[in-house]
């Protein structure tokens, strides 16, 4: 799984729509990739904050922002 694959699975992951197989890959990727681990963690916290405020869940805008940030980090290092 690449960082892009990971990000494309992120909403499904938090919606609980992800298959056991993909969940396994997501976990394996975050174990190997510290950037995506941070994204997963940040997203989880962001969703908790949003839910406490009774606002929307993971919006496309937020996902875009995370995607841009993570890709900048992952590609900038190489
Ligand atoms: Zn990654």
PDB file of C-alpha atoms and ligand atoms in Angstrom:
ATOM      1  CA  UNK A   1       0.000   0.000   0.000  1.00  0.00           C
ATOM      2  CA  UNK A   2       1.292   3.446  -0.925  1.00  0.00           C
ATOM      3  CA  UNK A   3       0.543   6.746   0.819  1.00  0.00           C
ATOM      4  CA  UNK A   4      -1.974   7.569  -1.924  1.00  0.00           C
ATOM      5  CA  UNK A   5      -3.746   4.233  -1.429  1.00  0.00           C
ATOM      6  CA  UNK A   6      -3.786   4.839   2.268  1.00  0.00           C
ATOM      7  CA  UNK A   7      -5.367   8.267   1.876  1.00  0.00           C
ATOM      8  CA  UNK A   8      -7.993   6.984  -0.516  1.00  0.00           C
ATOM      9  CA  UNK A   9      -9.048   4.431   2.118  1.00  0.00           C
ATOM     10  CA  UNK A  10      -9.109   6.945   4.945  1.00  0.00           C
ATOM     11  CA  UNK A  11     -12.788   7.927   4.808  1.00  0.00           C
ATOM     12  CA  UNK A  12     -13.896   4.318   4.468  1.00  0.00           C
ATOM     13  CA  UNK A  13     -11.700   3.490   7.408  1.00  0.00           C
ATOM     14  CA  UNK A  14     -13.412   6.048   9.613  1.00  0.00           C
ATOM     15  CA  UNK A  15     -16.849   5.190   8.234  1.00  0.00           C
ATOM     16  CA  UNK A  16     -16.223   1.577   9.204  1.00  0.00           C
ATOM     17  CA  UNK A  17     -16.822   0.612   5.561  1.00  0.00           C
ATOM     18  CA  UNK A  18     -13.389  -0.850   5.062  1.00  0.00           C
ATOM     19  CA  UNK A  19     -12.876  -4.561   4.430  1.00  0.00           C
ATOM     20  CA  UNK A  20     -10.845  -6.627   6.882  1.00  0.00           C
ATOM     21  CA  UNK A  21      -8.248  -7.140   4.180  1.00  0.00           C
ATOM     22  CA  UNK A  22      -7.802  -3.410   3.573  1.00  0.00           C
ATOM     23  CA  UNK A  23      -7.882  -2.658   7.276  1.00  0.00           C
ATOM     24  CA  UNK A  24      -4.924  -4.974   7.609  1.00  0.00           C
ATOM     25  CA  UNK A  25      -3.072  -3.108   4.854  1.00  0.00           C
ATOM     26  CA  UNK A  26      -3.863   0.243   6.426  1.00  0.00           C
ATOM     27  CA  UNK A  27      -2.467  -0.950   9.736  1.00  0.00           C
ATOM     28  CA  UNK A  28       0.615  -2.343   8.082  1.00  0.00           C
ATOM     29  CA  UNK A  29       1.187   0.907   6.208  1.00  0.00           C
ATOM     30  CA  UNK A  30       0.842   3.129   9.288  1.00  0.00           C
ATOM     31  CA  UNK A  31       3.256   0.832  11.131  1.00  0.00           C
ATOM     32  CA  UNK A  32       5.848   1.487   8.421  1.00  0.00           C
ATOM     33  CA  UNK A  33       5.029   5.080   7.491  1.00  0.00           C
ATOM     34  CA  UNK A  34       5.233   7.625  10.300  1.00  0.00           C
ATOM     35  CA  UNK A  35       3.636  10.349   8.160  1.00  0.00           C
ATOM     36  CA  UNK A  36       0.498   8.346   7.567  1.00  0.00           C
ATOM     37  CA  UNK A  37       0.437   7.279  11.189  1.00  0.00           C
ATOM     38  CA  UNK A  38       0.323  10.976  12.128  1.00  0.00           C
ATOM     39  CA  UNK A  39      -2.406  11.621   9.555  1.00  0.00           C
ATOM     40  CA  UNK A  40      -4.481   8.759  10.905  1.00  0.00           C
ATOM     41  CA  UNK A  41      -4.051  10.059  14.422  1.00  0.00           C
ATOM     42  CA  UNK A  42      -4.783  13.682  13.500  1.00  0.00           C
ATOM     43  CA  UNK A  43      -7.838  12.694  11.498  1.00  0.00           C
ATOM     44  CA  UNK A  44      -9.198  10.621  14.355  1.00  0.00           C
ATOM     45  CA  UNK A  45      -8.787  13.551  16.742  1.00  0.00           C
ATOM     46  CA  UNK A  46     -10.285  15.996  14.251  1.00  0.00           C
ATOM     47  CA  UNK A  47     -13.329  13.787  13.794  1.00  0.00           C
ATOM     48  CA  UNK A  48     -13.762  13.538  17.556  1.00  0.00           C
ATOM     49  CA  UNK A  49     -13.667  17.320  17.856  1.00  0.00           C
ATOM     50  CA  UNK A  50     -16.175  17.719  15.016  1.00  0.00           C
ATOM     51  CA  UNK A  51     -18.507  15.144  16.495  1.00  0.00           C
ATOM     52  CA  UNK A  52     -18.381  16.803  19.897  1.00  0.00           C
ATOM     53  CA  UNK A  53     -19.408  20.039  18.223  1.00  0.00           C
ATOM     54  CA  UNK A  54     -22.127  18.218  16.288  1.00  0.00           C
ATOM     55  CA  UNK A  55     -20.687  19.451  13.014  1.00  0.00           C
ATOM     56  CA  UNK A  56     -19.948  17.468   9.852  1.00  0.00           C
ATOM     57  CA  UNK A  57     -17.658  14.451   9.695  1.00  0.00           C
ATOM     58  CA  UNK A  58     -14.661  14.138   7.457  1.00  0.00           C
ATOM     59  CA  UNK A  59     -15.370  16.617   4.690  1.00  0.00           C
ATOM     60  CA  UNK A  60     -13.856  16.454   1.212  1.00  0.00           C
ATOM     61  CA  UNK A  61     -12.087  19.745   1.994  1.00  0.00           C
ATOM     62  CA  UNK A  62     -10.448  18.289   5.071  1.00  0.00           C
ATOM     63  CA  UNK A  63      -9.452  15.201   3.158  1.00  0.00           C
ATOM     64  CA  UNK A  64      -7.927  17.389   0.447  1.00  0.00           C
ATOM     65  CA  UNK A  65      -5.973  19.335   3.038  1.00  0.00           C
ATOM     66  CA  UNK A  66      -4.674  16.140   4.633  1.00  0.00           C
ATOM     67  CA  UNK A  67      -3.873  14.681   1.251  1.00  0.00           C
ATOM     68  CA  UNK A  68      -1.874  17.741   0.224  1.00  0.00           C
ATOM     69  CA  UNK A  69      -0.024  17.819   3.534  1.00  0.00           C
ATOM     70  CA  UNK A  70       0.869  14.151   3.530  1.00  0.00           C
ATOM     71  CA  UNK A  71       1.946  14.063  -0.086  1.00  0.00           C
ATOM     72  CA  UNK A  72       4.150  17.112   0.466  1.00  0.00           C
ATOM     73  CA  UNK A  73       5.810  15.373   3.409  1.00  0.00           C
ATOM     74  CA  UNK A  74       6.159  11.967   1.805  1.00  0.00           C
ATOM     75  CA  UNK A  75       7.516  13.231  -1.497  1.00  0.00           C
ATOM     76  CA  UNK A  76       9.571  16.057   0.005  1.00  0.00           C
ATOM     77  CA  UNK A  77      11.702  13.595   1.942  1.00  0.00           C
ATOM     78  CA  UNK A  78      12.867  11.736  -1.138  1.00  0.00           C
TER      79      UNK A  78
HETATM   80 ZN1  LIG B   1       2.381   6.707   4.002  1.00  0.00          ZN
END
